[in-house]
Short mmCIF file of C-alpha atoms in Angstrom, two decimals:
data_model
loop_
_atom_site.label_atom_id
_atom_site.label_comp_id
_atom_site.label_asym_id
_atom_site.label_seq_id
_atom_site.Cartn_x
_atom_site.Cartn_y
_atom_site.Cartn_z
CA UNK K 1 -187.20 94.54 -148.62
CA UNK K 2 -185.65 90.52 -148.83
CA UNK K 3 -187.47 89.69 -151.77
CA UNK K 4 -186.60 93.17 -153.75
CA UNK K 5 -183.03 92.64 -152.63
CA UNK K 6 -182.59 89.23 -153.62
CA UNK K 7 -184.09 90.33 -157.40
CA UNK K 8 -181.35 93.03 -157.64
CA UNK K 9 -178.75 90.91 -156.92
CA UNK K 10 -179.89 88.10 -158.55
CA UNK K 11 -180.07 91.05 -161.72
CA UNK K 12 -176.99 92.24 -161.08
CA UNK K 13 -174.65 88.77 -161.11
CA UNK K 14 -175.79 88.38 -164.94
CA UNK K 15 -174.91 91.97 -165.14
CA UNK K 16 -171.75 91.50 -164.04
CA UNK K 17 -171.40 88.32 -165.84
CA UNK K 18 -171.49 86.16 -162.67
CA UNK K 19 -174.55 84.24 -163.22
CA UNK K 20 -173.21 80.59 -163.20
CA UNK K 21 -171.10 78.10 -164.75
CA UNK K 22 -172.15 76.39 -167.92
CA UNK K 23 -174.74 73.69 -167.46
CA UNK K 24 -173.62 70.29 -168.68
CA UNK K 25 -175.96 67.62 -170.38
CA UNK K 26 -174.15 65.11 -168.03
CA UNK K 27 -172.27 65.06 -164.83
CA UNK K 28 -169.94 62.73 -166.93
CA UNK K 29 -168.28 66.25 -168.88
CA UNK K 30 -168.34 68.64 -165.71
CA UNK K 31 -166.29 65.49 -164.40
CA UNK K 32 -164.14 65.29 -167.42
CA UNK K 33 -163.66 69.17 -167.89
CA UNK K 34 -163.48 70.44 -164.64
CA UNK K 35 -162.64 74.00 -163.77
CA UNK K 36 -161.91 74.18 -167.47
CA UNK K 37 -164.51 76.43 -168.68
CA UNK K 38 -165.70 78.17 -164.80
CA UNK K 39 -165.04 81.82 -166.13
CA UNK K 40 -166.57 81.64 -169.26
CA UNK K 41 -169.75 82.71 -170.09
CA UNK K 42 -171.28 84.16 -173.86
CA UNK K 43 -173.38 86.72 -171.91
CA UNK K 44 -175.66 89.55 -173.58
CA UNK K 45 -176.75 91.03 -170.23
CA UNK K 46 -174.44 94.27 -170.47
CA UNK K 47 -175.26 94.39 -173.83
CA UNK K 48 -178.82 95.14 -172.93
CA UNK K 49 -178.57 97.98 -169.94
CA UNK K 50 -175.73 99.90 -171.62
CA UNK K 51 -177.22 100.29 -174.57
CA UNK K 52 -179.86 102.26 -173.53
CA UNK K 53 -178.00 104.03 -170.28
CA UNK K 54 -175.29 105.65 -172.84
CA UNK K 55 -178.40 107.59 -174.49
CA UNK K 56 -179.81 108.63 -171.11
CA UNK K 57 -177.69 111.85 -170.56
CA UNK K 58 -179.07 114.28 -168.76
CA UNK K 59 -177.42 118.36 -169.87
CA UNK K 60 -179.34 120.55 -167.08
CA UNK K 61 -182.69 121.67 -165.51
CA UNK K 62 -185.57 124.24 -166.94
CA UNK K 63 -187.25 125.31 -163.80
CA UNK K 64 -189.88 127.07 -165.94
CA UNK K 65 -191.17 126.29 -169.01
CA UNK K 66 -189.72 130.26 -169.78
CA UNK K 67 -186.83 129.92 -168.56
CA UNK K 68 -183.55 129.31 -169.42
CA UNK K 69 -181.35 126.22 -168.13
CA UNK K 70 -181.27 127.32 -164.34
CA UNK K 71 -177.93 128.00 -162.94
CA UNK K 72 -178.44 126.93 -158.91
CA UNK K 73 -179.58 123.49 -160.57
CA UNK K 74 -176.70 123.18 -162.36
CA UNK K 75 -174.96 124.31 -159.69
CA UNK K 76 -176.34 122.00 -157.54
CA UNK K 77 -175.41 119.03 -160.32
CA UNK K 78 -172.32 119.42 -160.35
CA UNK K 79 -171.39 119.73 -156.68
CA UNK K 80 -172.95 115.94 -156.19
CA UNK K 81 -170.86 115.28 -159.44
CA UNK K 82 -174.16 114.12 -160.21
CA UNK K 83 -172.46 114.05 -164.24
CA UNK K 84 -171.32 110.47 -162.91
CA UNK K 85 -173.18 109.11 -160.16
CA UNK K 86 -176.77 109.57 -162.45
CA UNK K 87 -175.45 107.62 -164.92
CA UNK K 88 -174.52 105.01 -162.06
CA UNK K 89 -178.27 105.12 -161.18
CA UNK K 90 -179.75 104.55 -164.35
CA UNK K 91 -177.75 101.96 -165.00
CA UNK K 92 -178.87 100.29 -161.71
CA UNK K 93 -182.54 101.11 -162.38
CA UNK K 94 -182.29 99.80 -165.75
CA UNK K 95 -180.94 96.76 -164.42
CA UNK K 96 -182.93 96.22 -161.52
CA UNK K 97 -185.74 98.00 -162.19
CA UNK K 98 -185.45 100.75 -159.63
CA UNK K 99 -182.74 102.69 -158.17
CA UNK K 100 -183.69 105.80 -155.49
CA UNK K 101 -182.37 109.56 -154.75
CA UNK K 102 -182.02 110.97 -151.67
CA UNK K 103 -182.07 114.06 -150.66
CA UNK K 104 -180.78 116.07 -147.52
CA UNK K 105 -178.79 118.75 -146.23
CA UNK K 106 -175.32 119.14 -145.60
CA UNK K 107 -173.44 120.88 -142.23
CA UNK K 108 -173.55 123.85 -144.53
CA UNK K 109 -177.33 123.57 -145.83
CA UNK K 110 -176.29 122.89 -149.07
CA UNK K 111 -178.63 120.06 -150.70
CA UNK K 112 -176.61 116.63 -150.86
CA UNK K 113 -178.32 114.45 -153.98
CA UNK K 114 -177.19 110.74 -153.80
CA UNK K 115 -178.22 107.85 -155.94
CA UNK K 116 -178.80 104.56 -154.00
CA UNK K 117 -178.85 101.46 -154.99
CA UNK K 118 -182.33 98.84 -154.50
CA UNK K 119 -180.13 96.94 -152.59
CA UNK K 120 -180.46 99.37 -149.45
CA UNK K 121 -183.53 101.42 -150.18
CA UNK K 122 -186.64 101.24 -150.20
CA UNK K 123 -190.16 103.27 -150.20
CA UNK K 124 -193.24 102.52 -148.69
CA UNK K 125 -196.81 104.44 -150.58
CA UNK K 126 -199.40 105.67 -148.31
CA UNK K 127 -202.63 103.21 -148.75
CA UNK K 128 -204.47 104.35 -152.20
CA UNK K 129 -201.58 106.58 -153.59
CA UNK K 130 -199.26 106.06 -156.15
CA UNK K 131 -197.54 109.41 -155.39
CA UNK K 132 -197.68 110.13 -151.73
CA UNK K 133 -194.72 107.99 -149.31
CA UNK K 134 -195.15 107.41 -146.34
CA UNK K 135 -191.60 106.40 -145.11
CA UNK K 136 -188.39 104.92 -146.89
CA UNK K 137 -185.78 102.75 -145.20
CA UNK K 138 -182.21 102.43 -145.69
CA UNK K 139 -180.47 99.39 -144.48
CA UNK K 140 -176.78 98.18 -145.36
CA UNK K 141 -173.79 96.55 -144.15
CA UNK K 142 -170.39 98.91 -144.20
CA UNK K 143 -166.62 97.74 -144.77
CA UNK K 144 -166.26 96.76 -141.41
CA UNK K 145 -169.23 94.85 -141.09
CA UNK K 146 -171.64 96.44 -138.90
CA UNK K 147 -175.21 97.17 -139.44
CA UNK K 148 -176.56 100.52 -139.83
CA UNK K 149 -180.52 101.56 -140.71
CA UNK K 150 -182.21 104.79 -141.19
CA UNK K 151 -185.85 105.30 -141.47
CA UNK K 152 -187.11 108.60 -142.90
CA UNK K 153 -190.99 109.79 -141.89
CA UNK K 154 -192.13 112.90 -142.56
CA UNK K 155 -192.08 114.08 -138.99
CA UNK K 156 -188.89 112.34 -138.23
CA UNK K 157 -185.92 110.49 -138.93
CA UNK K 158 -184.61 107.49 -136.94
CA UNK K 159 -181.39 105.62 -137.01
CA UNK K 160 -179.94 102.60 -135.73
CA UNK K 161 -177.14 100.24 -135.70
CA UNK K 162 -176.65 96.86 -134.83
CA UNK K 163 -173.49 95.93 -132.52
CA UNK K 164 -171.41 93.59 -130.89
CA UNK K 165 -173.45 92.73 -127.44
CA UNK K 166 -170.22 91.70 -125.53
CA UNK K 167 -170.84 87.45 -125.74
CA UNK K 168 -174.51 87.92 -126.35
CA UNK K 169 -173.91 87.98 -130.64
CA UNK K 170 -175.45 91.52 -132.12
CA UNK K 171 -178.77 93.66 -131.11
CA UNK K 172 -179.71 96.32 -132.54
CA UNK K 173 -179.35 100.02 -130.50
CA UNK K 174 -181.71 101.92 -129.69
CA UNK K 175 -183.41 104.37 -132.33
CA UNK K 176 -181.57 108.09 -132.60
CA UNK K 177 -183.97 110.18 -133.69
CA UNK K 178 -184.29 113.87 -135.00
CA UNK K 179 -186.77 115.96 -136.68
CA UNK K 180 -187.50 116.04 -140.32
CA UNK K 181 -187.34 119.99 -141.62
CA UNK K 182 -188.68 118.91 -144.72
CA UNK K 183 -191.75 117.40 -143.46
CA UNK K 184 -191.72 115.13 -146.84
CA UNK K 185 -190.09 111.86 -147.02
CA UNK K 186 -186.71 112.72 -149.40
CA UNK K 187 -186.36 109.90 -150.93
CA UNK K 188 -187.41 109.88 -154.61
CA UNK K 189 -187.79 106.28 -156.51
CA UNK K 190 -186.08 106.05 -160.16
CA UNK K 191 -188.31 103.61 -161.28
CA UNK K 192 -187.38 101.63 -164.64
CA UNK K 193 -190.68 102.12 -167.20
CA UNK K 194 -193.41 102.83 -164.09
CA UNK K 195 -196.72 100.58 -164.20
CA UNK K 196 -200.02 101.05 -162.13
CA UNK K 197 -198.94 98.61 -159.68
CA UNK K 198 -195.45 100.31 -159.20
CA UNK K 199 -193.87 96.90 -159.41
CA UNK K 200 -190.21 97.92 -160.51
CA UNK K 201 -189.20 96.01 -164.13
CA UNK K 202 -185.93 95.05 -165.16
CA UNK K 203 -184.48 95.12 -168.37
CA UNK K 204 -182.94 91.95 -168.04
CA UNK K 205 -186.16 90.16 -166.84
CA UNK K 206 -187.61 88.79 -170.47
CA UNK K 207 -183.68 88.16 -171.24
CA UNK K 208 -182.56 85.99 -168.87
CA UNK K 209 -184.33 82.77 -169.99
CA UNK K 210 -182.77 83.90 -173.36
CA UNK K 211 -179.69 84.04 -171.87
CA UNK K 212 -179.78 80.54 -169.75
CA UNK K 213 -180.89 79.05 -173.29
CA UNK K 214 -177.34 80.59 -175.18
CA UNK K 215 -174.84 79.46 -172.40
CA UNK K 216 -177.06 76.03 -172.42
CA UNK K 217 -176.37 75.73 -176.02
CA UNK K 218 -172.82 77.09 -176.03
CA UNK K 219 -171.50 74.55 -173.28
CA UNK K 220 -172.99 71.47 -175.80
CA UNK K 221 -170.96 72.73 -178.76
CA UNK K 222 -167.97 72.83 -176.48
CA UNK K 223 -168.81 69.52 -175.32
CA UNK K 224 -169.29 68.70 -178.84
CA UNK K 225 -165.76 70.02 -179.97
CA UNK K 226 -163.92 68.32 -177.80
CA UNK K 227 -165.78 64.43 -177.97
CA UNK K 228 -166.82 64.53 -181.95
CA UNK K 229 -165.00 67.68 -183.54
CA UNK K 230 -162.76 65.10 -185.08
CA UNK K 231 -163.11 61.78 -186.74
CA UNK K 232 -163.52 59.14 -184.62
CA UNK K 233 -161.76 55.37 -185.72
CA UNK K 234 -162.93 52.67 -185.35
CA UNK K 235 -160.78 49.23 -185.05
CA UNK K 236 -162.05 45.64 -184.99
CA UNK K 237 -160.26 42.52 -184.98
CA UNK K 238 -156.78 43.59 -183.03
CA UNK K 239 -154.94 41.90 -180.13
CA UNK K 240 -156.88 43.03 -177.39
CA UNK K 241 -155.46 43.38 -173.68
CA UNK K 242 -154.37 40.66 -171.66
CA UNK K 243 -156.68 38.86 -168.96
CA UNK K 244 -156.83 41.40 -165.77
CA UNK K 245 -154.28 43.69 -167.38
CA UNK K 246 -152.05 45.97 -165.21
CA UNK K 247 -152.87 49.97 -164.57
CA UNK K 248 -150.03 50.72 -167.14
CA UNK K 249 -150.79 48.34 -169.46
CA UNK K 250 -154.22 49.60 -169.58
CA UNK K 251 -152.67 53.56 -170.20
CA UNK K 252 -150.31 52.56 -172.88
CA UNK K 253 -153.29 51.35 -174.50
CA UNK K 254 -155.31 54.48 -173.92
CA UNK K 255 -152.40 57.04 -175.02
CA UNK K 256 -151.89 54.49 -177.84
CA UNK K 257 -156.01 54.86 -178.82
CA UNK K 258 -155.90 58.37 -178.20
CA UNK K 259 -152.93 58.76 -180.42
CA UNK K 260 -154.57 56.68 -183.51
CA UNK K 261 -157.95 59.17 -183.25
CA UNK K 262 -155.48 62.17 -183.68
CA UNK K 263 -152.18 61.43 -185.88
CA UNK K 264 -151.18 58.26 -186.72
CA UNK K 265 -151.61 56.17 -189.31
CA UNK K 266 -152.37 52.32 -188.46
CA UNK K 267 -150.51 49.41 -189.80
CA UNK K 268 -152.34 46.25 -188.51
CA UNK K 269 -150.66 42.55 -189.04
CA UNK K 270 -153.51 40.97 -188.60
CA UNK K 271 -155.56 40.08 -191.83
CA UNK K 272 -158.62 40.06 -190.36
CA UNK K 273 -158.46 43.38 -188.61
CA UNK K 274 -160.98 45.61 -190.11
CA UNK K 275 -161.25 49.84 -189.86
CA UNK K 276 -162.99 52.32 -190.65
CA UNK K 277 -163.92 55.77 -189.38
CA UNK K 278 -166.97 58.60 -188.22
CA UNK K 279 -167.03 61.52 -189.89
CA UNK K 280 -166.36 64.52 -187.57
CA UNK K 281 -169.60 66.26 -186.63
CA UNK K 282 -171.15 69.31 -188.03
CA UNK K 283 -170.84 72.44 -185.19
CA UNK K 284 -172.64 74.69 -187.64
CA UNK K 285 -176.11 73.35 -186.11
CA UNK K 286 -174.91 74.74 -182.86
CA UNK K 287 -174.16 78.43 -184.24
CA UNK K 288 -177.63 78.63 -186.04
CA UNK K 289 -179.28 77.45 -182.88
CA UNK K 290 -177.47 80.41 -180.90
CA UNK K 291 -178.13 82.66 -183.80
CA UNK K 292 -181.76 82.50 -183.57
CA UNK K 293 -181.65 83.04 -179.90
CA UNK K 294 -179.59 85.97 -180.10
CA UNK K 295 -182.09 87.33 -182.48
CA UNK K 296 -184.87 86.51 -180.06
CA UNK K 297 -183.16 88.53 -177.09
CA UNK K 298 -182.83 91.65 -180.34
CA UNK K 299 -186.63 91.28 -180.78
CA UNK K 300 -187.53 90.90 -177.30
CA UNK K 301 -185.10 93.58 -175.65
CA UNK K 302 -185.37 96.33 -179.27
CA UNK K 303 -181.63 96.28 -179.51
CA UNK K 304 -180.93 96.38 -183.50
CA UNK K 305 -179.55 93.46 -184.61
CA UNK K 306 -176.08 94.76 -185.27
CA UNK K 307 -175.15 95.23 -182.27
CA UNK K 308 -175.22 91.58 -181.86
CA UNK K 309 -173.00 91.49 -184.55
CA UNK K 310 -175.45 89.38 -186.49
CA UNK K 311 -175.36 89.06 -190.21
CA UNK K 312 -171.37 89.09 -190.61
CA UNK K 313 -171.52 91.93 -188.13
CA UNK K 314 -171.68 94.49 -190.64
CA UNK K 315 -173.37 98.17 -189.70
CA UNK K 316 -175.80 99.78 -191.65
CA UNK K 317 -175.21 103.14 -192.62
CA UNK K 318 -177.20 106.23 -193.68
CA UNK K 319 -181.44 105.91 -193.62
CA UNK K 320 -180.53 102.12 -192.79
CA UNK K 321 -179.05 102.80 -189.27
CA UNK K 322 -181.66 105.20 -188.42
CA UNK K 323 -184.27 102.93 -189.00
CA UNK K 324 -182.72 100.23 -187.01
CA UNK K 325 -182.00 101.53 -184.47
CA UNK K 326 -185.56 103.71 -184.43
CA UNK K 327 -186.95 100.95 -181.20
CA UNK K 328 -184.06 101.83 -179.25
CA UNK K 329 -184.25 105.43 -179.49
CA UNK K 330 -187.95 105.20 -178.95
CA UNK K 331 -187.16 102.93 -175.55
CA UNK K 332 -184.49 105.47 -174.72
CA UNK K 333 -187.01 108.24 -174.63
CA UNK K 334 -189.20 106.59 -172.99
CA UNK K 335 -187.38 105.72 -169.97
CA UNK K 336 -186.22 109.74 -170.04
CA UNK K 337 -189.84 110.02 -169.60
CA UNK K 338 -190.01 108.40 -166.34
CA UNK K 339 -186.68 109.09 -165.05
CA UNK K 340 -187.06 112.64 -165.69
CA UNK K 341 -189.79 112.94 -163.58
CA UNK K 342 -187.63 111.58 -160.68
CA UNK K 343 -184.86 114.06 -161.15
CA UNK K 344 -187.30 116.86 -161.35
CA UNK K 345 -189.01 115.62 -157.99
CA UNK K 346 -185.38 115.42 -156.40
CA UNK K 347 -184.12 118.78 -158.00
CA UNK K 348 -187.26 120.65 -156.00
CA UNK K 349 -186.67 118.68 -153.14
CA UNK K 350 -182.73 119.86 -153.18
CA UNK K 351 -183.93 123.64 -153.54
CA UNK K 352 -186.36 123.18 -150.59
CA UNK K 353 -183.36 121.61 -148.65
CA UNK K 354 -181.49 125.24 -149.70
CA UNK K 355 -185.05 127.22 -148.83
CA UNK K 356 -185.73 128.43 -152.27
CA UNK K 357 -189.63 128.09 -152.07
CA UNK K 358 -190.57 129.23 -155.69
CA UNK K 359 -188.51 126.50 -157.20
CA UNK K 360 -188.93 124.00 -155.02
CA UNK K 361 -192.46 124.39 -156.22
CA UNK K 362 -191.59 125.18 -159.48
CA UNK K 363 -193.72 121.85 -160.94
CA UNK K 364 -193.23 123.32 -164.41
CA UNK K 365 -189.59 122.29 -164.19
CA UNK K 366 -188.10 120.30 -166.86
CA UNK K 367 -184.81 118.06 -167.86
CA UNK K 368 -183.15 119.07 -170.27
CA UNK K 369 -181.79 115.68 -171.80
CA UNK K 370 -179.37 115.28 -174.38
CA UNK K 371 -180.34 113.82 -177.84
CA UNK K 372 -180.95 109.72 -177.91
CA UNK K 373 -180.49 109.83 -181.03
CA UNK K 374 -176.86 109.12 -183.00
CA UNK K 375 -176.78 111.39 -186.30
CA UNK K 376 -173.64 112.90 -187.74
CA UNK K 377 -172.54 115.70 -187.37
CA UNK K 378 -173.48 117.23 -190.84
CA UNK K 379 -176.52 115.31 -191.16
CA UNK K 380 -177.12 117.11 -187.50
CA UNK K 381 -176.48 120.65 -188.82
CA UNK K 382 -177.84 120.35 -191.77
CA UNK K 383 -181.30 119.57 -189.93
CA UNK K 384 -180.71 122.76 -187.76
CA UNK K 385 -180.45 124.91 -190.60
CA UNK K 386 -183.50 123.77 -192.10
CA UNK K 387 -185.28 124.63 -188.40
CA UNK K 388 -183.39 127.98 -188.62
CA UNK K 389 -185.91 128.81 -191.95
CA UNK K 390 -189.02 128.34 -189.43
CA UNK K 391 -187.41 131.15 -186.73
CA UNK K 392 -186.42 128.77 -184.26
CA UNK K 393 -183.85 130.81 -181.45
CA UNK K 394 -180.04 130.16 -181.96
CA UNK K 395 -180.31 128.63 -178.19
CA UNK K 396 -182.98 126.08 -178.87
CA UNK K 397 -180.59 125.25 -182.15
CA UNK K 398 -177.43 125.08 -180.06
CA UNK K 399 -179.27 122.54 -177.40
CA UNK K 400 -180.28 120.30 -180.29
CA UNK K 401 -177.18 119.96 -181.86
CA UNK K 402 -175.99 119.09 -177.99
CA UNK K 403 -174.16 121.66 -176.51
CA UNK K 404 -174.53 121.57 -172.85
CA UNK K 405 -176.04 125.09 -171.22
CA UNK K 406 -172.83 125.82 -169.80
CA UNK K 407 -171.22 126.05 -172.97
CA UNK K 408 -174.10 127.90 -174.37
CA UNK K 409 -173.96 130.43 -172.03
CA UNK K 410 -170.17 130.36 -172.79
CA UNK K 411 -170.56 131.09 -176.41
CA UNK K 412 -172.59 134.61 -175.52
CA UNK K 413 -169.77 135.52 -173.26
CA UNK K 414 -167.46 134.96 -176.46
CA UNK K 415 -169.66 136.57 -178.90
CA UNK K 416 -169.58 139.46 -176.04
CA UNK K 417 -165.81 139.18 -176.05
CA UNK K 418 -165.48 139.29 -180.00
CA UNK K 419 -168.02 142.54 -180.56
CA UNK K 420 -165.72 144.26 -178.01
CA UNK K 421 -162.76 143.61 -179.65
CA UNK K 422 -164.30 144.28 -183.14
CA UNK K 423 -165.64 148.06 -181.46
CA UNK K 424 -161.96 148.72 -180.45
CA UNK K 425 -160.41 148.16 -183.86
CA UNK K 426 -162.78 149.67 -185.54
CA UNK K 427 -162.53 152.88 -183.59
CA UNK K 428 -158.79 152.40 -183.92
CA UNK K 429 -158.66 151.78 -187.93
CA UNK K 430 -162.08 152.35 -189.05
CA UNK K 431 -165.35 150.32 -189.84
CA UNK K 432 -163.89 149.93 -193.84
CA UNK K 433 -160.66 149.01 -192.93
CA UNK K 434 -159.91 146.05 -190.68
CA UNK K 435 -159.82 142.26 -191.96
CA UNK K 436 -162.65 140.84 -189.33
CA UNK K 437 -160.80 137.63 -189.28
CA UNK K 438 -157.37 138.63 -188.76
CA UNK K 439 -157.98 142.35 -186.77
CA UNK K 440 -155.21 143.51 -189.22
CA UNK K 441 -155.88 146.79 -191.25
CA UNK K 442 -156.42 146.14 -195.24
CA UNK K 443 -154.19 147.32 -197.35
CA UNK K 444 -155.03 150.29 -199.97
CA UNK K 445 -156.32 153.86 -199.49
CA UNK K 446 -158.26 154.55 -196.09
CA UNK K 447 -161.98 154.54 -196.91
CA UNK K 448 -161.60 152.88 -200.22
CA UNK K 449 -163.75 149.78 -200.76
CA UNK K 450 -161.86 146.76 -202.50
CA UNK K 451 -164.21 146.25 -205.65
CA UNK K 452 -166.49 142.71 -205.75
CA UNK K 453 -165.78 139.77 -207.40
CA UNK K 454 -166.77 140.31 -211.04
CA UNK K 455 -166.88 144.04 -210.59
CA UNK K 456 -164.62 146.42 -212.94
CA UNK K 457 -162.35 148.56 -210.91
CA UNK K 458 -163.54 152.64 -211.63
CA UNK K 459 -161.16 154.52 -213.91
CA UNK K 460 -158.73 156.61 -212.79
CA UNK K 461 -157.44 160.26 -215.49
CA UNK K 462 -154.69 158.17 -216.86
CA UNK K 463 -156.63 155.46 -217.60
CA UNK K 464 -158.96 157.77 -219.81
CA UNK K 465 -155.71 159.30 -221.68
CA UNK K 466 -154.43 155.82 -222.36
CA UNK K 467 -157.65 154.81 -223.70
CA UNK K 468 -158.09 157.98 -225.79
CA UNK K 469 -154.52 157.22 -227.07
CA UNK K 470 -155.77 153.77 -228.19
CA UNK K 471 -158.50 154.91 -230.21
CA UNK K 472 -156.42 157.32 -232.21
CA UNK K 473 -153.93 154.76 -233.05
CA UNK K 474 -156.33 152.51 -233.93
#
């Protein structure tokens, strides 16, 4: 539990961009710039996590590979505003490699799903399973301080705190315990990319090095700005100070130095003085180091390049994007792979919380996750149409283009709505006679049929005379 604690947070302070200050070549510049440059840092680490997380959206729950998106699971989803708090745990399992759900009952029964951070949690397997837990711990530290552990078995679950022992310091109380109903430990891991081994992986654990390297790199061209960003002068043959010269005799001569680097032009009275001058150095080496690093951390972590804003930051458009960004969206559904397996496992466990056996059983039971993928939108529907040709349902079309199941289950209650209405005026007008768009009767003879485009209107008795009439004339 130490060791996986100390990775998170050592994963999550370059998350939150509080790895470190910037690493000086010598202790001379930290002395010279001080708290100067203690809040800056050219970190990628965000970069990284949220660029997968914001493709890992998850619409609903199949619990049946027949059925439609089940309603108690969204239900359920919603109550735990679970819309929010999963994308707060893939973001932490991302980061840290694992992040865990738990699962229990409310005063009312109702299944309570909350994401928990590795910082707390943590599982223990049953020897020779990969599948099977035999306990999970919880351990953190509240607002005010005290201690609090629970320990979930599948025959129990125990709690304890730790306390204030009068002038004794702080022991721990002893163990509350009550009976498990579930008889399974509920706590379900949301492991990042799962191995053999079940050792959780970070995103950010190939990057950091990466990372070190750019801030390493960054606080030497700042270094570099500020001692040889400018040419340096050089004079030989002036009055130098006196013997043991005063402390502002010695300044005056510093502020006068500094001066000459900067702004002034030199007059010197002495014919033998000599000058001459450094040429300013070249902090172009510097950006092409951190260039190729940056593209490193793009190769290593599958994040296209321009979101790095490399190459003049410019974004590729049409095929071009696609294809770049084709190693994201293949990591993205990836980790919906293994994620998705989690939220199942936790969705069964919540119905077994509410005593609905057949779906918390229901190991057919699918996620139904939104698109990785960024198209436009008539890119998108043009696609859908084409799958329309091959007799794919209107619902399966409506969840690819990304409506959630709510809303699809909206639109038939529309459609419902709009037939209705349609009946109505149609009884009231008739079927020939009512604009569909506007519900307002068309105007003409009732039952006549306003003639198609191209189509010659028929001939009414004066027409013939006037024709007949023509033809004589003529």
């Amino acid at each position: 539990m130490s060791k996986q604690r100390a990775d998170v947070r050592k994963y999550s302070a370059y998350y939150d961009s509080e790895n470190k200050t910037l690493s000086y070549a010598q202790k001379k510049f930290a002395e010279i710039f001080g708290d100067l440059f203690v809040g800056w840092r050219d970190n990628f680490c965000p970069l990284i996590v949220d660029s997968i997380s914001e493709r890992l959206r998850i619409q609903g729950f199949r619990m049946g590979p027949e059925e439609p998106a089940d309603k108690d699971a969204n239900l359920i989803w919603q109550r735990n505003r679970l819309n929010a708090e999963s994308n707060a745990g893939h973001i932490d399992a991302l980061m840290g490699g694992a992040a865990y759900l738990t699962v229990w009952g409310d005063e009312d029964d109702k299944a309570m799903v909350v994401p928990e951070s590795a910082e707390d949690v943590t599982v223990q397997y049953e020897p020779g399973s990969r599948r099977k837990r035999a306990a999970a711990m919880k351990q953190y530290t509240d607002d005010w301080g005290d201690e609090h552990v629970t320990l979930w078995l599948p025959d129990g679950v125990h709690t304890s705190d730790r306390v204030n022992d009068g002038g004794n310091g702080r022991r721990w109380t002893d163990p509350v315990t009550e009976k498990n109903p579930l008889k399974v430990v509920p706590v379900v891991p949301l492991l990042n990319r799962t191995r053999l081994k079940l050792t959780p992986f970070s995103e950010l654990a190939s990057i950091i090095p990466v990372q070190d390297a750019i801030n390493k790199v960054a606080a030497d061209a700042l270094v570099a700005s500020e001692f040889a960003a400018f040419p340096q002068r050089i004079l030989s043959g002036v009055e130098p100070l006196p013997d043991d010269p005063t402390s502002g005799e010695v300044e005056a001569a510093r502020q006068e130095a500094i001066r000459a680097y900067i702004d002034r032009i030199l007059t010197l009275d002495n014919p033998d003085a000599k000058w001459g001058q450094f040429e300013a150095a070249d902090l172009n080496n510097y950006v092409v180091l951190i260039d190729m690093l940056v593209q490193h951390m793009a190769s290593q972590s599958r994040v296209p390049f321009h979101y790095f804003l490399l190459n003049g930051g410019q974004a590729p458009s049409g095929e071009s994007i696609t294809a770049a960004e084709a190693g994201l969206v293949a990591k993205a559904r990836e980790r919906m792979l293994h994620f998705g397996e989690s939220w199942e496992e936790a969705m069964r466990l919540a119905f077994l919380v509410e005593g609905d056996m057949s779906k918390a059983e229901a190991y057919d039971a699918e996620v139904i996750w939104d698109d990785p993928e960024y198209r436009s939108k008539a890119q998108l529907a043009d696609s859908l149409l084409k799958m329309k040709e091959l007799n794919v349902p209107d619902k399966q079309l409506q969840e690819e283009y990304g409506y959630t199941p709510t809303q699809i289950e909206r639109f038939d209650q529309m459609r419902e709505e709009e037939m209705k209405r349609q009946k109505e005026l149609d009884d009231k007008y008739g079927p020939k006679d009512v604009d569909p768009l506007t519900g307002k009767p068309i105007a003409g003879p009732a039952g006549s049929k306003p003639p198609a485009r191209g189509e010659a209107k028929p001939k009414t008795a004066q027409d013939k005379v006037a024709s007949v009439e023509r033809q004589k004339a003529a």
